[in-house]
Amino acid sequence: MARYRFRPRFRRMALSAIATGVGCVGVGVAAGGIVALVGLGAAGVLMGAGYLGSPTWKIEVVTDADGLTVRSPGRERFRLRWSEVVKVIAAPSKATCYVNGGSADRSLLVPGDGAPAPYDIVNRAALVDEILAKVTPEKIERVESLEHVTGGAKPS
């Protein structure tokens, strides 16, 4: 059994929003309490912290000999047996793939370079390799990039 945890893809942007927000609050307070500047800074801090503290980062993909499970603490979002996979579109060179489980609520995007997703997955290359090893070859379509296949939109 292997576990692959979701993580924020835009950590640096969130940290920048927090740092800029703190700076705006500091300047606003130092300049005599400029309400707009303090409010704007506080909004940046809250948005950055909200993104980094999102419960999404507790979601994980768990794989075993029978299939994969996407779950969060206390809740299984879905279980997909390897035999139930309809199709996998994979760009192994970019460590990305889309696992079609027959419906959107039973499918998984493992986002790599160029894949549109607000999250990343820890050790995604190993997850993609495992998916490609466990799904029957006739269900796998290998491509250079998911962007090319989807036009930049998430596959369905």
Coordinates of N, CA and C in Angstrom, one line a residue:
M1 N 0.8 -1.2 0.0 CA 0.0 0.0 0.0 C 0.9 1.2 0.0
A2 N 0.5 2.2 -0.8 CA 1.3 3.5 -0.9 C 0.3 4.6 -0.7
R3 N 0.8 5.7 -0.2 CA 0.0 6.9 0.1 C 0.6 8.1 -0.6
Y4 N -0.2 8.9 -1.3 CA 0.2 10.1 -2.0 C -0.7 11.2 -1.6
R5 N -0.1 12.2 -0.9 CA -0.9 13.3 -0.3 C -1.0 14.5 -1.3
F6 N -2.2 15.1 -1.3 CA -2.4 16.3 -2.0 C -1.6 17.4 -1.3
R7 N -1.1 18.4 -2.0 CA -0.4 19.5 -1.4 C -0.7 20.8 -2.3
P8 N -0.5 21.9 -1.7 CA -0.8 23.2 -2.4 C 0.2 23.4 -3.6
R9 N -0.4 23.7 -4.7 CA 0.5 23.9 -5.9 C 1.1 25.3 -5.9
F10 N 0.3 26.2 -5.4 CA 0.7 27.6 -5.4 C 1.2 28.2 -4.1
R11 N 2.0 27.4 -3.4 CA 2.5 27.8 -2.0 C 3.2 29.1 -2.1
R12 N 4.1 29.3 -3.0 CA 4.8 30.6 -3.1 C 3.9 31.8 -3.3
M13 N 2.9 31.6 -4.1 CA 1.9 32.7 -4.3 C 1.2 33.0 -3.0
A14 N 0.8 32.0 -2.3 CA 0.1 32.2 -1.0 C 1.0 32.9 0.0
L15 N 2.2 32.4 0.1 CA 3.2 33.1 1.0 C 3.5 34.5 0.6
S16 N 3.5 34.8 -0.7 CA 3.7 36.2 -1.2 C 2.5 37.0 -0.8
A17 N 1.3 36.5 -0.9 CA 0.1 37.2 -0.5 C 0.1 37.5 1.0
I18 N 0.6 36.6 1.8 CA 0.7 36.8 3.3 C 1.7 37.9 3.6
A19 N 2.9 37.7 2.9 CA 4.0 38.7 3.2 C 3.6 40.1 2.8
T20 N 3.0 40.2 1.6 CA 2.5 41.5 1.1 C 1.4 42.1 2.0
G21 N 0.5 41.2 2.4 CA -0.5 41.7 3.3 C 0.0 42.2 4.7
V22 N 1.0 41.5 5.2 CA 1.6 41.9 6.5 C 2.3 43.3 6.3
G23 N 2.9 43.4 5.1 CA 3.6 44.7 4.8 C 2.5 45.8 4.7
C24 N 1.4 45.6 4.0 CA 0.4 46.6 3.9 C -0.2 47.0 5.2
V25 N -0.5 46.0 6.0 CA -1.0 46.3 7.4 C 0.0 47.1 8.2
G26 N 1.3 46.7 8.1 CA 2.3 47.5 8.8 C 2.4 48.9 8.3
V27 N 2.4 49.1 7.0 CA 2.5 50.5 6.5 C 1.2 51.3 6.8
G28 N 0.1 50.6 6.7 CA -1.2 51.3 7.0 C -1.3 51.7 8.4
V29 N -0.8 50.9 9.4 CA -0.9 51.2 10.8 C 0.2 52.3 11.1
A30 N 1.4 52.2 10.5 CA 2.4 53.2 10.7 C 2.0 54.6 10.1
A31 N 1.2 54.6 9.1 CA 0.8 55.8 8.5 C -0.4 56.4 9.1
G32 N -0.7 56.0 10.3 CA -1.9 56.6 11.0 C -3.2 55.8 10.8
G33 N -3.1 54.5 10.5 CA -4.3 53.7 10.4 C -5.1 53.9 9.2
I34 N -4.5 53.9 8.0 CA -5.2 54.0 6.7 C -6.0 52.7 6.6
V35 N -7.3 52.9 6.7 CA -8.2 51.8 6.8 C -8.2 50.9 5.5
A36 N -8.1 51.5 4.4 CA -8.1 50.8 3.1 C -6.9 49.9 3.0
L37 N -5.7 50.4 3.4 CA -4.5 49.7 3.3 C -4.5 48.6 4.3
V38 N -4.9 48.8 5.5 CA -5.0 47.8 6.6 C -5.9 46.7 6.1
G39 N -7.1 47.1 5.6 CA -8.1 46.1 5.2 C -7.6 45.2 4.0
L40 N -6.9 45.9 3.1 CA -6.4 45.2 1.9 C -5.3 44.2 2.4
G41 N -4.4 44.7 3.3 CA -3.4 43.8 3.8 C -4.0 42.6 4.6
A42 N -5.0 42.9 5.4 CA -5.6 41.8 6.1 C -6.3 40.8 5.2
A43 N -6.8 41.2 4.1 CA -7.5 40.3 3.1 C -6.4 39.4 2.5
G44 N -5.2 40.0 2.2 CA -4.1 39.2 1.6 C -3.7 38.1 2.6
V45 N -3.5 38.5 3.8 CA -3.1 37.5 4.8 C -4.2 36.4 5.0
L46 N -5.4 36.8 5.0 CA -6.5 35.8 5.2 C -6.6 34.9 4.0
M47 N -6.5 35.4 2.8 CA -6.6 34.6 1.6 C -5.4 33.6 1.5
G48 N -4.2 34.1 1.7 CA -3.0 33.2 1.7 C -3.1 32.1 2.8
A49 N -3.4 32.5 4.0 CA -3.6 31.6 5.1 C -4.7 30.6 4.8
G50 N -5.8 31.0 4.2 CA -6.9 30.2 3.9 C -6.5 29.1 2.9
Y51 N -5.8 29.5 1.9 CA -5.3 28.6 0.9 C -4.4 27.5 1.5
L52 N -3.4 28.0 2.3 CA -2.4 27.1 2.9 C -3.1 26.2 3.9
G53 N -4.1 26.7 4.6 CA -4.8 25.9 5.6 C -6.0 25.1 5.2
S54 N -6.2 25.0 3.9 CA -7.3 24.3 3.3 C -7.4 22.9 3.7
P55 N -8.5 22.3 3.9 CA -8.7 20.9 4.2 C -8.3 20.0 3.0
T56 N -8.2 20.6 1.8 CA -7.8 19.9 0.6 C -6.5 19.2 0.8
W57 N -5.6 19.8 1.6 CA -4.2 19.3 1.7 C -4.2 18.1 2.6
K58 N -5.3 17.7 3.1 CA -5.4 16.4 3.9 C -5.9 15.3 3.1
I59 N -6.3 15.5 1.8 CA -6.7 14.5 0.9 C -5.5 13.7 0.5
E60 N -5.7 12.3 0.4 CA -4.6 11.5 -0.1 C -5.2 10.4 -1.0
V61 N -4.3 10.0 -1.9 CA -4.6 8.8 -2.8 C -3.9 7.6 -2.2
V62 N -4.6 6.6 -1.9 CA -4.0 5.4 -1.4 C -4.2 4.3 -2.4
T63 N -3.0 3.6 -2.8 CA -3.1 2.6 -3.7 C -2.7 1.2 -3.1
D64 N -3.3 0.2 -3.6 CA -3.0 -1.2 -3.2 C -3.1 -2.1 -4.4
A65 N -3.0 -3.4 -4.2 CA -3.0 -4.3 -5.3 C -4.4 -4.3 -6.0
D66 N -5.5 -3.9 -5.4 CA -6.8 -4.0 -6.0 C -7.2 -2.7 -6.7
G67 N -6.7 -1.5 -6.3 CA -7.1 -0.3 -6.9 C -6.6 0.9 -6.1
L68 N -7.3 2.0 -6.3 CA -6.9 3.3 -5.6 C -8.1 3.8 -4.9
T69 N -7.8 4.5 -3.8 CA -8.8 5.2 -3.0 C -8.4 6.6 -2.8
V70 N -9.4 7.5 -3.0 CA -9.1 8.9 -2.7 C -9.9 9.2 -1.4
R71 N -9.2 9.7 -0.4 CA -9.9 9.9 0.9 C -9.3 11.1 1.6
S72 N -10.1 11.6 2.5 CA -9.7 12.6 3.5 C -9.9 12.0 4.8
P73 N -9.4 12.7 5.9 CA -9.6 12.1 7.2 C -11.1 11.8 7.5
G74 N -11.3 10.6 7.9 CA -12.7 10.2 8.2 C -13.7 10.0 7.1
R75 N -13.2 10.2 5.8 CA -14.2 10.1 4.7 C -13.5 9.5 3.5
E76 N -14.1 8.5 2.9 CA -13.6 8.0 1.7 C -14.4 8.7 0.6
R77 N -13.7 9.4 -0.3 CA -14.3 10.1 -1.4 C -14.8 9.1 -2.5
F78 N -13.9 8.2 -2.9 CA -14.2 7.1 -3.8 C -13.1 6.1 -3.8
R79 N -13.6 4.9 -4.2 CA -12.7 3.7 -4.4 C -12.8 3.3 -5.8
L80 N -11.7 3.0 -6.5 CA -11.7 2.6 -7.9 C -10.8 1.4 -8.0
R81 N -11.4 0.3 -8.4 CA -10.6 -0.9 -8.6 C -9.9 -0.8 -9.9
W82 N -8.7 -1.4 -10.0 CA -7.9 -1.2 -11.3 C -8.8 -1.7 -12.5
S83 N -9.6 -2.8 -12.3 CA -10.4 -3.3 -13.3 C -11.6 -2.4 -13.7
E84 N -11.9 -1.4 -12.9 CA -13.0 -0.5 -13.2 C -12.5 0.7 -14.0
V85 N -11.2 0.9 -14.1 CA -10.7 2.1 -14.8 C -11.2 2.0 -16.3
V86 N -11.8 3.0 -16.8 CA -12.3 3.1 -18.1 C -11.1 3.4 -19.1
K87 N -10.3 4.4 -18.7 CA -9.2 4.8 -19.5 C -8.2 5.6 -18.7
V88 N -7.0 5.6 -19.1 CA -5.9 6.4 -18.5 C -5.3 7.2 -19.7
I89 N -5.3 8.5 -19.6 CA -4.5 9.3 -20.5 C -3.3 9.8 -19.7
A90 N -2.1 9.4 -20.2 CA -0.9 9.7 -19.5 C 0.2 10.3 -20.3
A91 N 0.9 11.3 -19.6 CA 2.1 11.9 -20.2 C 3.2 11.6 -19.2
P92 N 3.8 10.4 -19.3 CA 4.7 10.0 -18.3 C 6.0 10.9 -18.2
S93 N 6.4 11.5 -19.3 CA 7.5 12.4 -19.2 C 7.2 13.6 -18.4
K94 N 6.0 14.0 -18.2 CA 5.6 15.1 -17.4 C 5.0 14.7 -16.0
A95 N 5.1 13.4 -15.7 CA 4.5 12.8 -14.5 C 3.1 13.3 -14.3
T96 N 2.3 13.1 -15.3 CA 0.9 13.5 -15.2 C 0.0 12.4 -15.9
C97 N -1.2 12.3 -15.3 CA -2.2 11.4 -16.0 C -3.6 11.7 -15.5
Y98 N -4.5 11.3 -16.3 CA -5.9 11.4 -15.9 C -6.5 10.0 -15.9
V99 N -7.1 9.6 -14.8 CA -7.6 8.3 -14.6 C -9.2 8.4 -14.7
N100 N -9.7 7.9 -15.7 CA -11.2 8.0 -15.9 C -11.8 6.8 -15.3
G101 N -12.6 7.1 -14.3 CA -13.3 6.0 -13.6 C -14.8 5.8 -14.0
G102 N -15.1 6.4 -15.1 CA -16.5 6.3 -15.6 C -17.4 7.5 -15.4
S103 N -17.0 8.3 -14.3 CA -17.8 9.5 -14.0 C -16.8 10.5 -13.4
A104 N -17.2 11.8 -13.4 CA -16.3 12.8 -12.8 C -16.0 12.6 -11.3
D105 N -17.0 12.1 -10.6 CA -16.8 11.9 -9.2 C -16.1 10.6 -8.8
R106 N -15.6 9.8 -9.8 CA -14.8 8.6 -9.6 C -13.6 8.7 -10.5
S107 N -13.1 9.9 -10.8 CA -11.9 10.0 -11.7 C -10.9 10.9 -11.0
L108 N -9.6 10.8 -11.4 CA -8.6 11.5 -10.7 C -7.6 12.1 -11.8
L109 N -7.3 13.3 -11.5 CA -6.2 14.0 -12.3 C -5.0 14.0 -11.4
V110 N -3.9 13.4 -11.9 CA -2.6 13.5 -11.3 C -1.9 14.6 -12.0
P111 N -1.9 15.9 -11.5 CA -1.4 17.0 -12.3 C 0.2 17.1 -12.3
G112 N 0.7 17.2 -13.5 CA 2.1 17.4 -13.7 C 2.3 18.7 -14.4
D113 N 3.4 18.9 -15.1 CA 3.7 20.1 -15.8 C 2.6 20.3 -16.8
G114 N 2.0 21.5 -16.8 CA 1.0 21.9 -17.8 C -0.4 21.4 -17.5
A115 N -0.6 20.6 -16.5 CA -1.9 20.1 -16.2 C -2.7 21.1 -15.4
P116 N -3.9 21.5 -15.7 CA -4.7 22.5 -15.0 C -5.2 22.0 -13.7
A117 N -4.6 22.3 -12.6 CA -5.1 21.9 -11.2 C -4.6 22.8 -10.2
P118 N -5.3 23.1 -9.1 CA -4.9 24.0 -8.1 C -4.1 23.2 -7.0
Y119 N -3.9 21.9 -7.2 CA -3.2 21.1 -6.3 C -2.0 20.3 -7.0
D120 N -1.1 19.8 -6.2 CA -0.1 18.9 -6.6 C -0.2 17.6 -5.8
I121 N 0.5 16.6 -6.1 CA 0.5 15.4 -5.3 C 1.9 15.0 -5.0
V122 N 2.2 14.7 -3.8 CA 3.5 14.3 -3.3 C 3.9 13.1 -4.0
N123 N 5.1 13.1 -4.6 CA 5.7 11.9 -5.3 C 4.8 11.4 -6.5
R124 N 4.3 12.4 -7.2 CA 3.3 12.1 -8.3 C 3.9 11.2 -9.4
A125 N 5.2 11.3 -9.6 CA 5.8 10.4 -10.6 C 5.7 9.0 -10.2
A126 N 5.9 8.6 -9.0 CA 5.7 7.3 -8.5 C 4.2 6.8 -8.6
L127 N 3.3 7.7 -8.4 CA 1.9 7.4 -8.5 C 1.5 7.1 -10.0
V128 N 2.0 8.0 -10.9 CA 1.8 7.7 -12.3 C 2.4 6.4 -12.7
D129 N 3.6 6.1 -12.3 CA 4.2 4.8 -12.6 C 3.4 3.7 -12.1
E130 N 2.9 3.8 -10.9 CA 2.1 2.7 -10.3 C 0.8 2.5 -11.1
I131 N 0.1 3.6 -11.4 CA -1.1 3.5 -12.2 C -0.9 2.8 -13.5
L132 N 0.2 3.2 -14.2 CA 0.5 2.7 -15.5 C 0.9 1.2 -15.4
A133 N 1.5 0.8 -14.3 CA 1.8 -0.6 -14.1 C 0.6 -1.5 -13.8
K134 N -0.4 -0.9 -13.1 CA -1.5 -1.7 -12.6 C -2.7 -1.7 -13.6
V135 N -2.9 -0.7 -14.4 CA -4.0 -0.7 -15.4 C -3.6 -1.5 -16.6
T136 N -4.5 -2.2 -17.2 CA -4.2 -3.0 -18.4 C -3.8 -2.1 -19.5
P137 N -2.8 -2.5 -20.3 CA -2.2 -1.6 -21.3 C -3.2 -1.1 -22.4
E138 N -4.3 -1.9 -22.7 CA -5.2 -1.5 -23.7 C -6.1 -0.3 -23.3
K139 N -6.1 0.0 -22.0 CA -6.9 1.1 -21.4 C -6.0 2.4 -21.3
I140 N -4.8 2.3 -21.7 CA -3.8 3.4 -21.5 C -3.5 4.1 -22.9
E141 N -3.7 5.4 -22.9 CA -3.3 6.3 -24.0 C -2.1 7.1 -23.6
R142 N -1.0 7.0 -24.2 CA 0.2 7.8 -23.9 C 0.3 9.0 -24.8
V143 N 0.5 10.1 -24.2 CA 0.5 11.4 -25.0 C 1.7 12.2 -24.5
E144 N 2.1 13.2 -25.2 CA 3.2 14.1 -24.8 C 2.8 15.0 -23.7
S145 N 1.5 15.5 -23.7 CA 1.0 16.4 -22.7 C -0.5 16.3 -22.6
L146 N -1.0 16.4 -21.4 CA -2.4 16.5 -21.3 C -3.0 17.8 -21.9
E147 N -2.2 18.8 -21.9 CA -2.7 20.1 -22.5 C -3.1 19.9 -23.9
H148 N -2.3 19.1 -24.6 CA -2.5 18.9 -26.1 C -3.9 18.1 -26.2
V149 N -4.1 17.2 -25.4 CA -5.3 16.4 -25.4 C -6.5 17.2 -25.0
T150 N -6.4 18.0 -24.0 CA -7.6 18.7 -23.4 C -7.7 20.1 -23.8
G151 N -6.7 20.7 -24.5 CA -6.8 22.1 -24.9 C -6.6 22.9 -23.6
G152 N -6.0 22.4 -22.6 CA -5.8 23.1 -21.3 C -6.9 23.0 -20.4
A153 N -8.0 22.3 -20.7 CA -9.1 22.0 -19.8 C -9.0 20.7 -19.2
K154 N -9.6 20.5 -18.1 CA -9.5 19.2 -17.4 C -10.3 18.2 -18.2
P155 N -9.7 17.0 -18.4 CA -10.4 16.0 -19.2 C -11.7 15.5 -18.4
S156 N -12.6 15.0 -19.2 CA -13.8 14.5 -18.5 C -14.1 13.0 -18.9

